[in-house]
């Protein structure tokens, strides 16, 4: 099965995205598969994966951000899981998003911000 990963993630010149997974088709000597740059917002990776040989019958993967200086930031959450139910599909396209935890827009979602800057107020009825 040809699996095509698309991810929306804004990068700057010299930054890269990669995927680390539980299948050999998505591994290299450095431990991950580099994604292909499409534009400032999107990255892509195509791989032929033998779904019959998936460990535990599921594909587990994570995205890795690689900065200009070579530092790697892996997704914080647990690995993403894909369980292909129809193994006869020729092409499977996966569309993902990733919001880096250190992104400034996440400030407004933190517990301290919600507690002190936007406390919920209950009005008597």
PDB file of N, CA, C and O in Angstrom, residues 5-11 15-20 32-33 35 40-43 61-67 71-80 94-106:
ATOM      1  N   UNK A   5       1.730  10.830   3.512  1.00  0.00           N
ATOM      2  CA  UNK A   5       1.520  11.683   4.673  1.00  0.00           C
ATOM      3  C   UNK A   5       1.597  13.140   4.238  1.00  0.00           C
ATOM      4  O   UNK A   5       2.537  13.537   3.545  1.00  0.00           O
ATOM      5  N   UNK A   6       0.622  13.926   4.641  1.00  0.00           N
ATOM      6  CA  UNK A   6       0.660  15.379   4.471  1.00  0.00           C
ATOM      7  C   UNK A   6       0.514  15.987   5.862  1.00  0.00           C
ATOM      8  O   UNK A   6      -0.318  15.540   6.653  1.00  0.00           O
ATOM      9  N   UNK A   7       1.318  16.981   6.161  1.00  0.00           N
ATOM     10  CA  UNK A   7       1.167  17.656   7.442  1.00  0.00           C
ATOM     11  C   UNK A   7       1.248  19.155   7.221  1.00  0.00           C
ATOM     12  O   UNK A   7       2.087  19.644   6.458  1.00  0.00           O
ATOM     13  N   UNK A   8       0.344  19.856   7.887  1.00  0.00           N
ATOM     14  CA  UNK A   8       0.374  21.316   7.862  1.00  0.00           C
ATOM     15  C   UNK A   8       1.196  21.760   9.058  1.00  0.00           C
ATOM     16  O   UNK A   8       0.822  21.533  10.209  1.00  0.00           O
ATOM     17  N   UNK A   9       2.341  22.372   8.760  1.00  0.00           N
ATOM     18  CA  UNK A   9       3.229  22.846   9.819  1.00  0.00           C
ATOM     19  C   UNK A   9       4.115  23.935   9.223  1.00  0.00           C
ATOM     20  O   UNK A   9       4.842  23.690   8.268  1.00  0.00           O
ATOM     21  N   UNK A  10       4.033  25.116   9.772  1.00  0.00           N
ATOM     22  CA  UNK A  10       4.804  26.244   9.245  1.00  0.00           C
ATOM     23  C   UNK A  10       6.279  26.105   9.615  1.00  0.00           C
ATOM     24  O   UNK A  10       6.615  25.848  10.764  1.00  0.00           O
ATOM     25  N   UNK A  11       7.143  26.248   8.611  1.00  0.00           N
ATOM     26  CA  UNK A  11       8.587  26.190   8.841  1.00  0.00           C
ATOM     27  C   UNK A  11       9.248  27.384   8.181  1.00  0.00           C
ATOM     28  O   UNK A  11       8.653  28.071   7.356  1.00  0.00           O
ATOM     29  N   UNK A  15      14.723  24.668   8.165  1.00  0.00           N
ATOM     30  CA  UNK A  15      14.067  23.754   9.113  1.00  0.00           C
ATOM     31  C   UNK A  15      13.466  22.590   8.341  1.00  0.00           C
ATOM     32  O   UNK A  15      13.144  22.716   7.156  1.00  0.00           O
ATOM     33  N   UNK A  16      13.339  21.446   9.014  1.00  0.00           N
ATOM     34  CA  UNK A  16      12.834  20.244   8.358  1.00  0.00           C
ATOM     35  C   UNK A  16      11.833  19.520   9.240  1.00  0.00           C
ATOM     36  O   UNK A  16      11.804  19.709  10.450  1.00  0.00           O
ATOM     37  N   UNK A  17      11.058  18.648   8.617  1.00  0.00           N
ATOM     38  CA  UNK A  17      10.176  17.733   9.332  1.00  0.00           C
ATOM     39  C   UNK A  17      10.523  16.310   8.905  1.00  0.00           C
ATOM     40  O   UNK A  17      10.952  16.074   7.778  1.00  0.00           O
ATOM     41  N   UNK A  18      10.304  15.383   9.826  1.00  0.00           N
ATOM     42  CA  UNK A  18      10.556  13.975   9.555  1.00  0.00           C
ATOM     43  C   UNK A  18       9.523  13.142  10.298  1.00  0.00           C
ATOM     44  O   UNK A  18       8.777  13.666  11.133  1.00  0.00           O
ATOM     45  N   UNK A  19       9.492  11.869   9.992  1.00  0.00           N
ATOM     46  CA  UNK A  19       8.580  10.930  10.660  1.00  0.00           C
ATOM     47  C   UNK A  19       9.401   9.791  11.234  1.00  0.00           C
ATOM     48  O   UNK A  19      10.297   9.255  10.576  1.00  0.00           O
ATOM     49  N   UNK A  20       9.091   9.417  12.466  1.00  0.00           N
ATOM     50  CA  UNK A  20       9.651   8.214  13.064  1.00  0.00           C
ATOM     51  C   UNK A  20       8.477   7.252  13.243  1.00  0.00           C
ATOM     52  O   UNK A  20       7.403   7.654  13.678  1.00  0.00           O
ATOM     53  N   UNK A  32      14.837   8.149  11.375  1.00  0.00           N
ATOM     54  CA  UNK A  32      13.594   8.760  10.902  1.00  0.00           C
ATOM     55  C   UNK A  32      13.631   8.907   9.387  1.00  0.00           C
ATOM     56  O   UNK A  32      14.671   8.768   8.762  1.00  0.00           O
ATOM     57  N   UNK A  33      12.456   9.196   8.820  1.00  0.00           N
ATOM     58  CA  UNK A  33      12.346   9.427   7.384  1.00  0.00           C
ATOM     59  C   UNK A  33      12.072  10.907   7.152  1.00  0.00           C
ATOM     60  O   UNK A  33      11.118  11.455   7.696  1.00  0.00           O
ATOM     61  N   UNK A  35      10.810  14.254   5.457  1.00  0.00           N
ATOM     62  CA  UNK A  35       9.664  14.619   4.649  1.00  0.00           C
ATOM     63  C   UNK A  35      10.100  15.580   3.548  1.00  0.00           C
ATOM     64  O   UNK A  35      11.155  16.198   3.629  1.00  0.00           O
ATOM     65  N   UNK A  40       5.774  26.779   2.531  1.00  0.00           N
ATOM     66  CA  UNK A  40       5.984  27.209   3.918  1.00  0.00           C
ATOM     67  C   UNK A  40       5.029  26.554   4.907  1.00  0.00           C
ATOM     68  O   UNK A  40       5.264  26.579   6.110  1.00  0.00           O
ATOM     69  N   UNK A  41       3.947  26.006   4.440  1.00  0.00           N
ATOM     70  CA  UNK A  41       2.929  25.455   5.338  1.00  0.00           C
ATOM     71  C   UNK A  41       2.774  23.931   5.279  1.00  0.00           C
ATOM     72  O   UNK A  41       2.222  23.354   6.205  1.00  0.00           O
ATOM     73  N   UNK A  42       3.209  23.288   4.217  1.00  0.00           N
ATOM     74  CA  UNK A  42       2.928  21.859   4.056  1.00  0.00           C
ATOM     75  C   UNK A  42       4.173  21.038   3.750  1.00  0.00           C
ATOM     76  O   UNK A  42       5.074  21.478   3.041  1.00  0.00           O
ATOM     77  N   UNK A  43       4.166  19.813   4.296  1.00  0.00           N
ATOM     78  CA  UNK A  43       5.214  18.824   4.064  1.00  0.00           C
ATOM     79  C   UNK A  43       4.549  17.521   3.637  1.00  0.00           C
ATOM     80  O   UNK A  43       3.392  17.260   3.958  1.00  0.00           O
ATOM     81  N   UNK A  61       3.274   6.266  14.462  1.00  0.00           N
ATOM     82  CA  UNK A  61       4.244   7.236  13.968  1.00  0.00           C
ATOM     83  C   UNK A  61       4.134   8.550  14.727  1.00  0.00           C
ATOM     84  O   UNK A  61       3.119   8.840  15.348  1.00  0.00           O
ATOM     85  N   UNK A  62       5.218   9.310  14.669  1.00  0.00           N
ATOM     86  CA  UNK A  62       5.301  10.646  15.254  1.00  0.00           C
ATOM     87  C   UNK A  62       6.056  11.539  14.290  1.00  0.00           C
ATOM     88  O   UNK A  62       6.894  11.073  13.528  1.00  0.00           O
ATOM     89  N   UNK A  63       5.765  12.819  14.383  1.00  0.00           N
ATOM     90  CA  UNK A  63       6.496  13.791  13.588  1.00  0.00           C
ATOM     91  C   UNK A  63       7.640  14.361  14.414  1.00  0.00           C
ATOM     92  O   UNK A  63       7.542  14.467  15.636  1.00  0.00           O
ATOM     93  N   UNK A  64       8.715  14.720  13.734  1.00  0.00           N
ATOM     94  CA  UNK A  64       9.885  15.322  14.375  1.00  0.00           C
ATOM     95  C   UNK A  64      10.208  16.623  13.638  1.00  0.00           C
ATOM     96  O   UNK A  64      10.285  16.632  12.405  1.00  0.00           O
ATOM     97  N   UNK A  65      10.381  17.686  14.396  1.00  0.00           N
ATOM     98  CA  UNK A  65      10.828  18.959  13.845  1.00  0.00           C
ATOM     99  C   UNK A  65      12.339  19.029  14.029  1.00  0.00           C
ATOM    100  O   UNK A  65      12.849  18.773  15.113  1.00  0.00           O
ATOM    101  N   UNK A  66      13.064  19.373  12.968  1.00  0.00           N
ATOM    102  CA  UNK A  66      14.519  19.483  13.029  1.00  0.00           C
ATOM    103  C   UNK A  66      14.884  20.928  12.695  1.00  0.00           C
ATOM    104  O   UNK A  66      14.625  21.397  11.579  1.00  0.00           O
ATOM    105  N   UNK A  67      15.431  21.622  13.683  1.00  0.00           N
ATOM    106  CA  UNK A  67      15.754  23.031  13.527  1.00  0.00           C
ATOM    107  C   UNK A  67      17.011  23.264  12.704  1.00  0.00           C
ATOM    108  O   UNK A  67      17.733  22.330  12.346  1.00  0.00           O
ATOM    109  N   UNK A  71      18.827  20.582  16.219  1.00  0.00           N
ATOM    110  CA  UNK A  71      18.055  20.107  17.370  1.00  0.00           C
ATOM    111  C   UNK A  71      16.751  19.480  16.899  1.00  0.00           C
ATOM    112  O   UNK A  71      16.132  19.952  15.948  1.00  0.00           O
ATOM    113  N   UNK A  72      16.364  18.408  17.568  1.00  0.00           N
ATOM    114  CA  UNK A  72      15.162  17.678  17.206  1.00  0.00           C
ATOM    115  C   UNK A  72      14.105  17.830  18.284  1.00  0.00           C
ATOM    116  O   UNK A  72      14.389  17.656  19.464  1.00  0.00           O
ATOM    117  N   UNK A  73      12.896  18.143  17.863  1.00  0.00           N
ATOM    118  CA  UNK A  73      11.754  18.243  18.767  1.00  0.00           C
ATOM    119  C   UNK A  73      10.703  17.266  18.286  1.00  0.00           C
ATOM    120  O   UNK A  73      10.161  17.408  17.190  1.00  0.00           O
ATOM    121  N   UNK A  74      10.432  16.261  19.110  1.00  0.00           N
ATOM    122  CA  UNK A  74       9.456  15.246  18.763  1.00  0.00           C
ATOM    123  C   UNK A  74       8.094  15.665  19.294  1.00  0.00           C
ATOM    124  O   UNK A  74       8.002  16.392  20.282  1.00  0.00           O
ATOM    125  N   UNK A  75       7.039  15.194  18.661  1.00  0.00           N
ATOM    126  CA  UNK A  75       5.699  15.464  19.165  1.00  0.00           C
ATOM    127  C   UNK A  75       5.607  15.009  20.614  1.00  0.00           C
ATOM    128  O   UNK A  75       6.139  13.967  20.975  1.00  0.00           O
ATOM    129  N   UNK A  76       4.915  15.789  21.419  1.00  0.00           N
ATOM    130  CA  UNK A  76       4.814  15.491  22.839  1.00  0.00           C
ATOM    131  C   UNK A  76       3.841  14.357  23.111  1.00  0.00           C
ATOM    132  O   UNK A  76       4.038  13.565  24.008  1.00  0.00           O
ATOM    133  N   UNK A  77       2.788  14.298  22.352  1.00  0.00           N
ATOM    134  CA  UNK A  77       1.743  13.308  22.595  1.00  0.00           C
ATOM    135  C   UNK A  77       2.213  11.894  22.278  1.00  0.00           C
ATOM    136  O   UNK A  77       3.275  11.682  21.724  1.00  0.00           O
ATOM    137  N   UNK A  78       1.380  10.936  22.632  1.00  0.00           N
ATOM    138  CA  UNK A  78       1.653   9.536  22.300  1.00  0.00           C
ATOM    139  C   UNK A  78       1.699   9.391  20.777  1.00  0.00           C
ATOM    140  O   UNK A  78       1.159  10.228  20.056  1.00  0.00           O
ATOM    141  N   UNK A  79       2.298   8.314  20.291  1.00  0.00           N
ATOM    142  CA  UNK A  79       2.353   8.135  18.839  1.00  0.00           C
ATOM    143  C   UNK A  79       0.950   8.101  18.222  1.00  0.00           C
ATOM    144  O   UNK A  79      -0.015   7.662  18.857  1.00  0.00           O
ATOM    145  N   UNK A  80       0.871   8.571  17.015  1.00  0.00           N
ATOM    146  CA  UNK A  80      -0.381   8.480  16.264  1.00  0.00           C
ATOM    147  C   UNK A  80      -0.539   7.031  15.818  1.00  0.00           C
ATOM    148  O   UNK A  80       0.446   6.367  15.492  1.00  0.00           O
ATOM    149  N   UNK A  94      -2.974  10.553   4.238  1.00  0.00           N
ATOM    150  CA  UNK A  94      -3.173  10.961   5.622  1.00  0.00           C
ATOM    151  C   UNK A  94      -2.893  12.457   5.716  1.00  0.00           C
ATOM    152  O   UNK A  94      -1.831  12.914   5.308  1.00  0.00           O
ATOM    153  N   UNK A  95      -3.855  13.207   6.238  1.00  0.00           N
ATOM    154  CA  UNK A  95      -3.710  14.653   6.414  1.00  0.00           C
ATOM    155  C   UNK A  95      -3.655  14.949   7.902  1.00  0.00           C
ATOM    156  O   UNK A  95      -4.622  14.703   8.622  1.00  0.00           O
ATOM    157  N   UNK A  96      -2.519  15.461   8.382  1.00  0.00           N
ATOM    158  CA  UNK A  96      -2.319  15.732   9.799  1.00  0.00           C
ATOM    159  C   UNK A  96      -1.998  17.203  10.022  1.00  0.00           C
ATOM    160  O   UNK A  96      -1.597  17.922   9.098  1.00  0.00           O
ATOM    161  N   UNK A  97      -2.140  17.615  11.273  1.00  0.00           N
ATOM    162  CA  UNK A  97      -1.663  18.924  11.711  1.00  0.00           C
ATOM    163  C   UNK A  97      -0.875  18.705  12.988  1.00  0.00           C
ATOM    164  O   UNK A  97      -1.076  17.720  13.700  1.00  0.00           O
ATOM    165  N   UNK A  98       0.020  19.627  13.255  1.00  0.00           N
ATOM    166  CA  UNK A  98       0.802  19.560  14.485  1.00  0.00           C
ATOM    167  C   UNK A  98       1.007  20.979  14.960  1.00  0.00           C
ATOM    168  O   UNK A  98       1.503  21.829  14.240  1.00  0.00           O
ATOM    169  N   UNK A  99       0.623  21.227  16.189  1.00  0.00           N
ATOM    170  CA  UNK A  99       0.800  22.535  16.804  1.00  0.00           C
ATOM    171  C   UNK A  99       1.907  22.386  17.833  1.00  0.00           C
ATOM    172  O   UNK A  99       1.703  21.796  18.882  1.00  0.00           O
ATOM    173  N   UNK A 100       3.075  22.919  17.524  1.00  0.00           N
ATOM    174  CA  UNK A 100       4.231  22.826  18.418  1.00  0.00           C
ATOM    175  C   UNK A 100       3.890  23.421  19.784  1.00  0.00           C
ATOM    176  O   UNK A 100       3.382  24.539  19.881  1.00  0.00           O
ATOM    177  N   UNK A 101       4.168  22.692  20.859  1.00  0.00           N
ATOM    178  CA  UNK A 101       3.801  23.110  22.214  1.00  0.00           C
ATOM    179  C   UNK A 101       4.425  24.438  22.614  1.00  0.00           C
ATOM    180  O   UNK A 101       3.859  25.186  23.403  1.00  0.00           O
ATOM    181  N   UNK A 102       5.586  24.768  22.079  1.00  0.00           N
ATOM    182  CA  UNK A 102       6.253  26.012  22.424  1.00  0.00           C
ATOM    183  C   UNK A 102       5.788  27.212  21.616  1.00  0.00           C
ATOM    184  O   UNK A 102       6.292  28.316  21.790  1.00  0.00           O
ATOM    185  N   UNK A 103       4.812  27.006  20.738  1.00  0.00           N
ATOM    186  CA  UNK A 103       4.312  28.094  19.908  1.00  0.00           C
ATOM    187  C   UNK A 103       3.636  29.155  20.777  1.00  0.00           C
ATOM    188  O   UNK A 103       2.915  28.843  21.718  1.00  0.00           O
ATOM    189  N   UNK A 104       3.853  30.415  20.448  1.00  0.00           N
ATOM    190  CA  UNK A 104       3.334  31.523  21.247  1.00  0.00           C
ATOM    191  C   UNK A 104       1.810  31.516  21.337  1.00  0.00           C
ATOM    192  O   UNK A 104       1.246  31.944  22.349  1.00  0.00           O
ATOM    193  N   UNK A 105       1.127  31.006  20.321  1.00  0.00           N
ATOM    194  CA  UNK A 105      -0.341  31.000  20.369  1.00  0.00           C
ATOM    195  C   UNK A 105      -0.877  30.068  21.449  1.00  0.00           C
ATOM    196  O   UNK A 105      -2.015  30.213  21.881  1.00  0.00           O
ATOM    197  N   UNK A 106      -0.074  29.136  21.914  1.00  0.00           N
ATOM    198  CA  UNK A 106      -0.523  28.220  22.959  1.00  0.00           C
ATOM    199  C   UNK A 106      -0.584  28.881  24.332  1.00  0.00           C
ATOM    200  O   UNK A 106      -1.128  28.310  25.271  1.00  0.00           O
TER     201      UNK A 106
END
